[in-house]
Coordinates of C-alpha atoms and ligand atoms in Angstrom, one line a residue:
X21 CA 109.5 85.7 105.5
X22 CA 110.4 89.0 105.1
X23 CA 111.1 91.5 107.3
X24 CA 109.6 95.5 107.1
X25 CA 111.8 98.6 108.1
X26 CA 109.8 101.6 108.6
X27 CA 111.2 104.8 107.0
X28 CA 110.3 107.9 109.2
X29 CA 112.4 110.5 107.1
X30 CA 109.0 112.1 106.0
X31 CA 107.5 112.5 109.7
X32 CA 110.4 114.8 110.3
X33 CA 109.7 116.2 106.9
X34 CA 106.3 117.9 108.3
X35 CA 108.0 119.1 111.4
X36 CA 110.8 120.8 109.4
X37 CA 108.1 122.2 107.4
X38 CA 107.0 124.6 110.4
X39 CA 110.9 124.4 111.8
X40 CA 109.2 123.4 115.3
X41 CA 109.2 120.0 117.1
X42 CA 105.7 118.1 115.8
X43 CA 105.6 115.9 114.8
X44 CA 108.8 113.5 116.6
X45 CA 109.8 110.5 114.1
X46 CA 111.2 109.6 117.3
X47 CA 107.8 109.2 118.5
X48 CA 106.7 107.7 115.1
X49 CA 109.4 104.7 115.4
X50 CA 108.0 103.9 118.7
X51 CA 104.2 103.6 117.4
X52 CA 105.7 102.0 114.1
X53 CA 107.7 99.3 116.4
X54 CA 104.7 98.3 118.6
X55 CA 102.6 98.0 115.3
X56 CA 105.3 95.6 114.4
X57 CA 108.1 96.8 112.5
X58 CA 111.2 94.9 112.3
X59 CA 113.1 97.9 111.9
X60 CA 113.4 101.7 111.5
X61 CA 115.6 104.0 108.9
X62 CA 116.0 107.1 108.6
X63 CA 118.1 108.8 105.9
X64 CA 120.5 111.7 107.7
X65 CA 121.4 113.8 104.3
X66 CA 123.9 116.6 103.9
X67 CA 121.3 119.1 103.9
X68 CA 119.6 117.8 107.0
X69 CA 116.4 118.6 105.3
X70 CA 114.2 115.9 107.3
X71 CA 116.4 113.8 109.8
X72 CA 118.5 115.6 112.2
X73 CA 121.6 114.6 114.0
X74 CA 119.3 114.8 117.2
X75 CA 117.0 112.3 115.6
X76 CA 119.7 110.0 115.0
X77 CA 121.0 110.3 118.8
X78 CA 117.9 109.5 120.2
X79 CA 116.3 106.5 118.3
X80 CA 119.5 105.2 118.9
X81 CA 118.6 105.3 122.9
X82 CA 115.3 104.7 121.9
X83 CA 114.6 102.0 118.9
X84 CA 114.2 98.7 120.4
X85 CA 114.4 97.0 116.7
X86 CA 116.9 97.4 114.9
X87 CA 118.1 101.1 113.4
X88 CA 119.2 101.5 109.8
X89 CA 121.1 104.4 109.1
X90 CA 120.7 105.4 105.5
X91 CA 123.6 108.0 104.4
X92 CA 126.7 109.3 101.7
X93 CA 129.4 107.6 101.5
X94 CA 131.5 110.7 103.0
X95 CA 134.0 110.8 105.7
X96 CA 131.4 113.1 107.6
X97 CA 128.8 110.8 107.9
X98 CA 130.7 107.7 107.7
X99 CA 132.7 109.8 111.5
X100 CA 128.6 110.3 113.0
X101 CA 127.9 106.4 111.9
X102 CA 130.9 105.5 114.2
X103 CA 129.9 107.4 117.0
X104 CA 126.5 106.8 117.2
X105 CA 126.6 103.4 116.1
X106 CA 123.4 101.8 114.4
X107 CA 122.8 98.5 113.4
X108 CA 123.5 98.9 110.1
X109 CA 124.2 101.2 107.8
X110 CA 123.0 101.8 104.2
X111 CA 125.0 103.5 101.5
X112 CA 123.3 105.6 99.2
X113 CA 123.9 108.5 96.3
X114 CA 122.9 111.7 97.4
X115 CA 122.3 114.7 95.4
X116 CA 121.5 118.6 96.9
X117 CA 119.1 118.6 94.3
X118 CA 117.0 115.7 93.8
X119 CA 113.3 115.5 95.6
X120 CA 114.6 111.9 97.0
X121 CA 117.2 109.4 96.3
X122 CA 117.3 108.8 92.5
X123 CA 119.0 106.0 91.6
X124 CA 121.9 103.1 93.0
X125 CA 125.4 104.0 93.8
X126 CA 127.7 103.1 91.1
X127 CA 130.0 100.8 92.9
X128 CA 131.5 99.9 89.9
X129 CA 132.8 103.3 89.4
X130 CA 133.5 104.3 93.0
X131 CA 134.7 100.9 94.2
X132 CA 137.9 102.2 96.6
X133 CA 135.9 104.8 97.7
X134 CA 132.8 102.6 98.7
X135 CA 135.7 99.7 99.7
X136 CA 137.2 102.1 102.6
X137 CA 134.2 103.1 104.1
X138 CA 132.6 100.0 103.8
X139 CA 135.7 98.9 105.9
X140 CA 136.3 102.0 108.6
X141 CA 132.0 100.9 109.4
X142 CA 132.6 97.3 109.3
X143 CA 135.8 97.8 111.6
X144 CA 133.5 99.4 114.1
X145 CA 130.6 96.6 114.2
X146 CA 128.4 98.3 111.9
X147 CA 126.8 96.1 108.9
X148 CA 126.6 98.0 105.5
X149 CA 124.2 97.4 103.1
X150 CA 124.6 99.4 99.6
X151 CA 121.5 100.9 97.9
X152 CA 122.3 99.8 94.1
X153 CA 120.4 99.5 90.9
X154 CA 119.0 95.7 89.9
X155 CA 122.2 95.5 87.7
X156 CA 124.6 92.5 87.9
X157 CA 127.8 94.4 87.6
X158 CA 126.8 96.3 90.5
X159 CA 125.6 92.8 92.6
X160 CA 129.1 92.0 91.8
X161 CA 131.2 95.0 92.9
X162 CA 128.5 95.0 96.4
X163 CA 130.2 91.9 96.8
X164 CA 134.0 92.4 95.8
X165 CA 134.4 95.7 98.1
X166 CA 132.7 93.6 101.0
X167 CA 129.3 94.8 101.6
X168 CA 127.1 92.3 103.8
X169 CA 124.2 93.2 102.2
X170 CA 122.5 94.9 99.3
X171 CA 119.3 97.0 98.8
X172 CA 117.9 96.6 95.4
X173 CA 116.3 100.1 94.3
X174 CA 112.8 99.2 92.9
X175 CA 111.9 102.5 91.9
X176 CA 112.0 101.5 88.0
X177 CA 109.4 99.3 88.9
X178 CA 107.2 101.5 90.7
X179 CA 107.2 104.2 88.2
X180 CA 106.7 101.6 85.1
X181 CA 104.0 103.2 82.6
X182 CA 102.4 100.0 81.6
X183 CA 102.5 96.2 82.3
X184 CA 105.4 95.2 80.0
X185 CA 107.7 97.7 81.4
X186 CA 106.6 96.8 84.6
X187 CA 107.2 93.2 84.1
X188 CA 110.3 94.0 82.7
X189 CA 112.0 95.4 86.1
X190 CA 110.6 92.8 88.2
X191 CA 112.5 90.2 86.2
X192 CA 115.7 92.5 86.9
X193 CA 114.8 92.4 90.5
X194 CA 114.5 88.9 90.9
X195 CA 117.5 88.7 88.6
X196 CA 119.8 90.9 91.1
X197 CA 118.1 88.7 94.4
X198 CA 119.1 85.7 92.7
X199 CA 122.5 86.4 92.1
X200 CA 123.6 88.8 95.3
X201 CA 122.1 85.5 97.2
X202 CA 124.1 83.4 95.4
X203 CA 126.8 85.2 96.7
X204 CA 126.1 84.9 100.0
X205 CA 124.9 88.9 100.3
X206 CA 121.9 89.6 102.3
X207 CA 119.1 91.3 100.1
X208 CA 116.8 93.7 100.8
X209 CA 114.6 96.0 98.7
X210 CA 112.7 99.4 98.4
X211 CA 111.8 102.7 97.3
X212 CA 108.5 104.0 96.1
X213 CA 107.4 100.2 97.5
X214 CA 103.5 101.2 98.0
X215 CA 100.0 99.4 99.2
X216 CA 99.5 98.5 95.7
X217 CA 102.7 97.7 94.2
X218 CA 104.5 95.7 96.9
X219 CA 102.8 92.1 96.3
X220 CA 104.7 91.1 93.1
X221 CA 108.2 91.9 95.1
X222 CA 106.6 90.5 98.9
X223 CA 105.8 87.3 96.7
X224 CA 109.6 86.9 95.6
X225 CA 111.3 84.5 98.1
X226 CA 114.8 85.4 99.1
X227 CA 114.6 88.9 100.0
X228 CA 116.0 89.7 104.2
X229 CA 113.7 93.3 104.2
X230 CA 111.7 95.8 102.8
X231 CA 112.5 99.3 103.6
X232 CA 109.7 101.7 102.8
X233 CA 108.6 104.9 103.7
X234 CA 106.9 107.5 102.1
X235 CA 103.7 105.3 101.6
X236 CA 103.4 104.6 105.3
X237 CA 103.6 108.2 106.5
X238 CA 101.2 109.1 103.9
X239 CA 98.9 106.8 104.9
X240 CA 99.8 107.1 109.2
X241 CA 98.7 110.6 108.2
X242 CA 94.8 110.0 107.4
X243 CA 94.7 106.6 109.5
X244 CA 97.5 106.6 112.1
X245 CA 100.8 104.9 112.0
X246 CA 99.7 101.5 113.6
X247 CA 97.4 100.7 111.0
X248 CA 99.4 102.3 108.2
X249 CA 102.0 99.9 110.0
X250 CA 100.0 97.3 110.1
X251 CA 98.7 97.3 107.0
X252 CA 101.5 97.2 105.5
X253 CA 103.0 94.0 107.4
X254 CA 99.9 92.4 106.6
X255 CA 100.7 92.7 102.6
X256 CA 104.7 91.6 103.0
X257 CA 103.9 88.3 104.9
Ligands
PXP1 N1 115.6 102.7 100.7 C1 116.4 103.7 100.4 C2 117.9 103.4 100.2 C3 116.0 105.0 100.2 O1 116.8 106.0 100.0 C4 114.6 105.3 100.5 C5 114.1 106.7 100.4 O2 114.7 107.5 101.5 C6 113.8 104.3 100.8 C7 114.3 102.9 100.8 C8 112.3 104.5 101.1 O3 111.7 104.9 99.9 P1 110.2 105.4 100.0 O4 110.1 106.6 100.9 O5 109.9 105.7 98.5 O6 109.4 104.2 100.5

């Protein structure tokens, strides 16, 4: 059965939006944990456009799950990773520019790069996932540079046009499952996972965890974030 991490980036998006201090994702991991998430992310970028270092320090105090740090592979973040010390954390590409992340890491073409801060986070008890594209090169290289786990990026999925593209990426998902757990890599998968797109990929057997955010905020917006929560865990299991 797999498990759901709650992304709160985007509850610390509307806050930033007035500059003030509503509303608190730390406040929205605690409601998304007693609705039943088995985990929380968050996604400290560069620009600290949503998440702030702040954040990070105190659902670390706070998160009684598990807390996944999403982040760029540079020595800055990899230094605040060490010292605040989450449960994991997951590698991904980051761009200034781009609305949200936009596609895998190329560990292929950034292996030693990816390799030594895979190790420096490892060395200090972290576990890294990295966010890569449903491509078997890249399952391979997650492996080779010693990643525990990988996170399969299912936004080609979500954004297919029509039912033949769409059945398309699912085979590549299942595809890139299949082979990162024959490799003995933890898998877990997400972004732009939705209410209505998230059966087909729930329905796949071998995935550890979905990480999904911007669906559940939207929806914890209109109906509150232990319904959006639980509505949500209702559709993975
Ligand atoms: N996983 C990763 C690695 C991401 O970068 C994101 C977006 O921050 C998500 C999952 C969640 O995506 P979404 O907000 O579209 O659910």
């Amino acid at each position: 059965m797999a498990l759901l991490g709650v992304n709160v980036d985007h509850v610390a998006t509307i806050r930033q939006a007035r500059g003030g201090t509503e509303p608190d994702p730390v406040a929205a991991a605690a409601l998304a944990e007693l609705a039943g998430a088995d985990g929380i992310t968050v996604h400290l970028r560069e620009d600290r456009r949503h998440i702030q270092d702040r954040d990070v320090r105190l659902l670390r105090q706070t998160v009684q799950t598990r807390l996944n740090l999403e982040m760029a592979a540079t020595d800055e973040m990899v230094a605040i990773a060490l010292d605040i010390l989450p449960d994991s954390v997951t590698l991904v590409p980051e761009k200034r520019e781009e609305l949200t992340t936009e596609g895998g890491l190329d560990v292929c073409l950034h292996r030693n790069l990816i390799r030594k801060q895979t190790e420096l986070l490892r060395q200090g008890g972290i576990s890294v996932s990295l966010f890569i594209d449903p491509d078997l090169e890249q399952v391979k290289a997650a492996h080779r540079v010693g990643a525990d786990f990988i996170e399969i990026h299912t936004g080609s999925y979500c954004e297919a046009g029509n039912e033949d593209l769409r059945r398309r990426e699912l085979e590549k998902i299942e595809t890139a499952l299949r082979a990162g757990r024959k490799l003995g890599l933890g898998v877990n998968a997400g972004h732009g996972l939705n209410y209505q797109n998230v059966g087909p990929v729930a329905r796949m057997s071998g995935f550890h965890e979905f990480n999904i955010g911007h669906s559940i905020v939207s929806r914890a917006v209109l109906v509150g974030m232990d319904r959006a929560v639980r509505d949500m865990v209702a559709l993975i299991r």
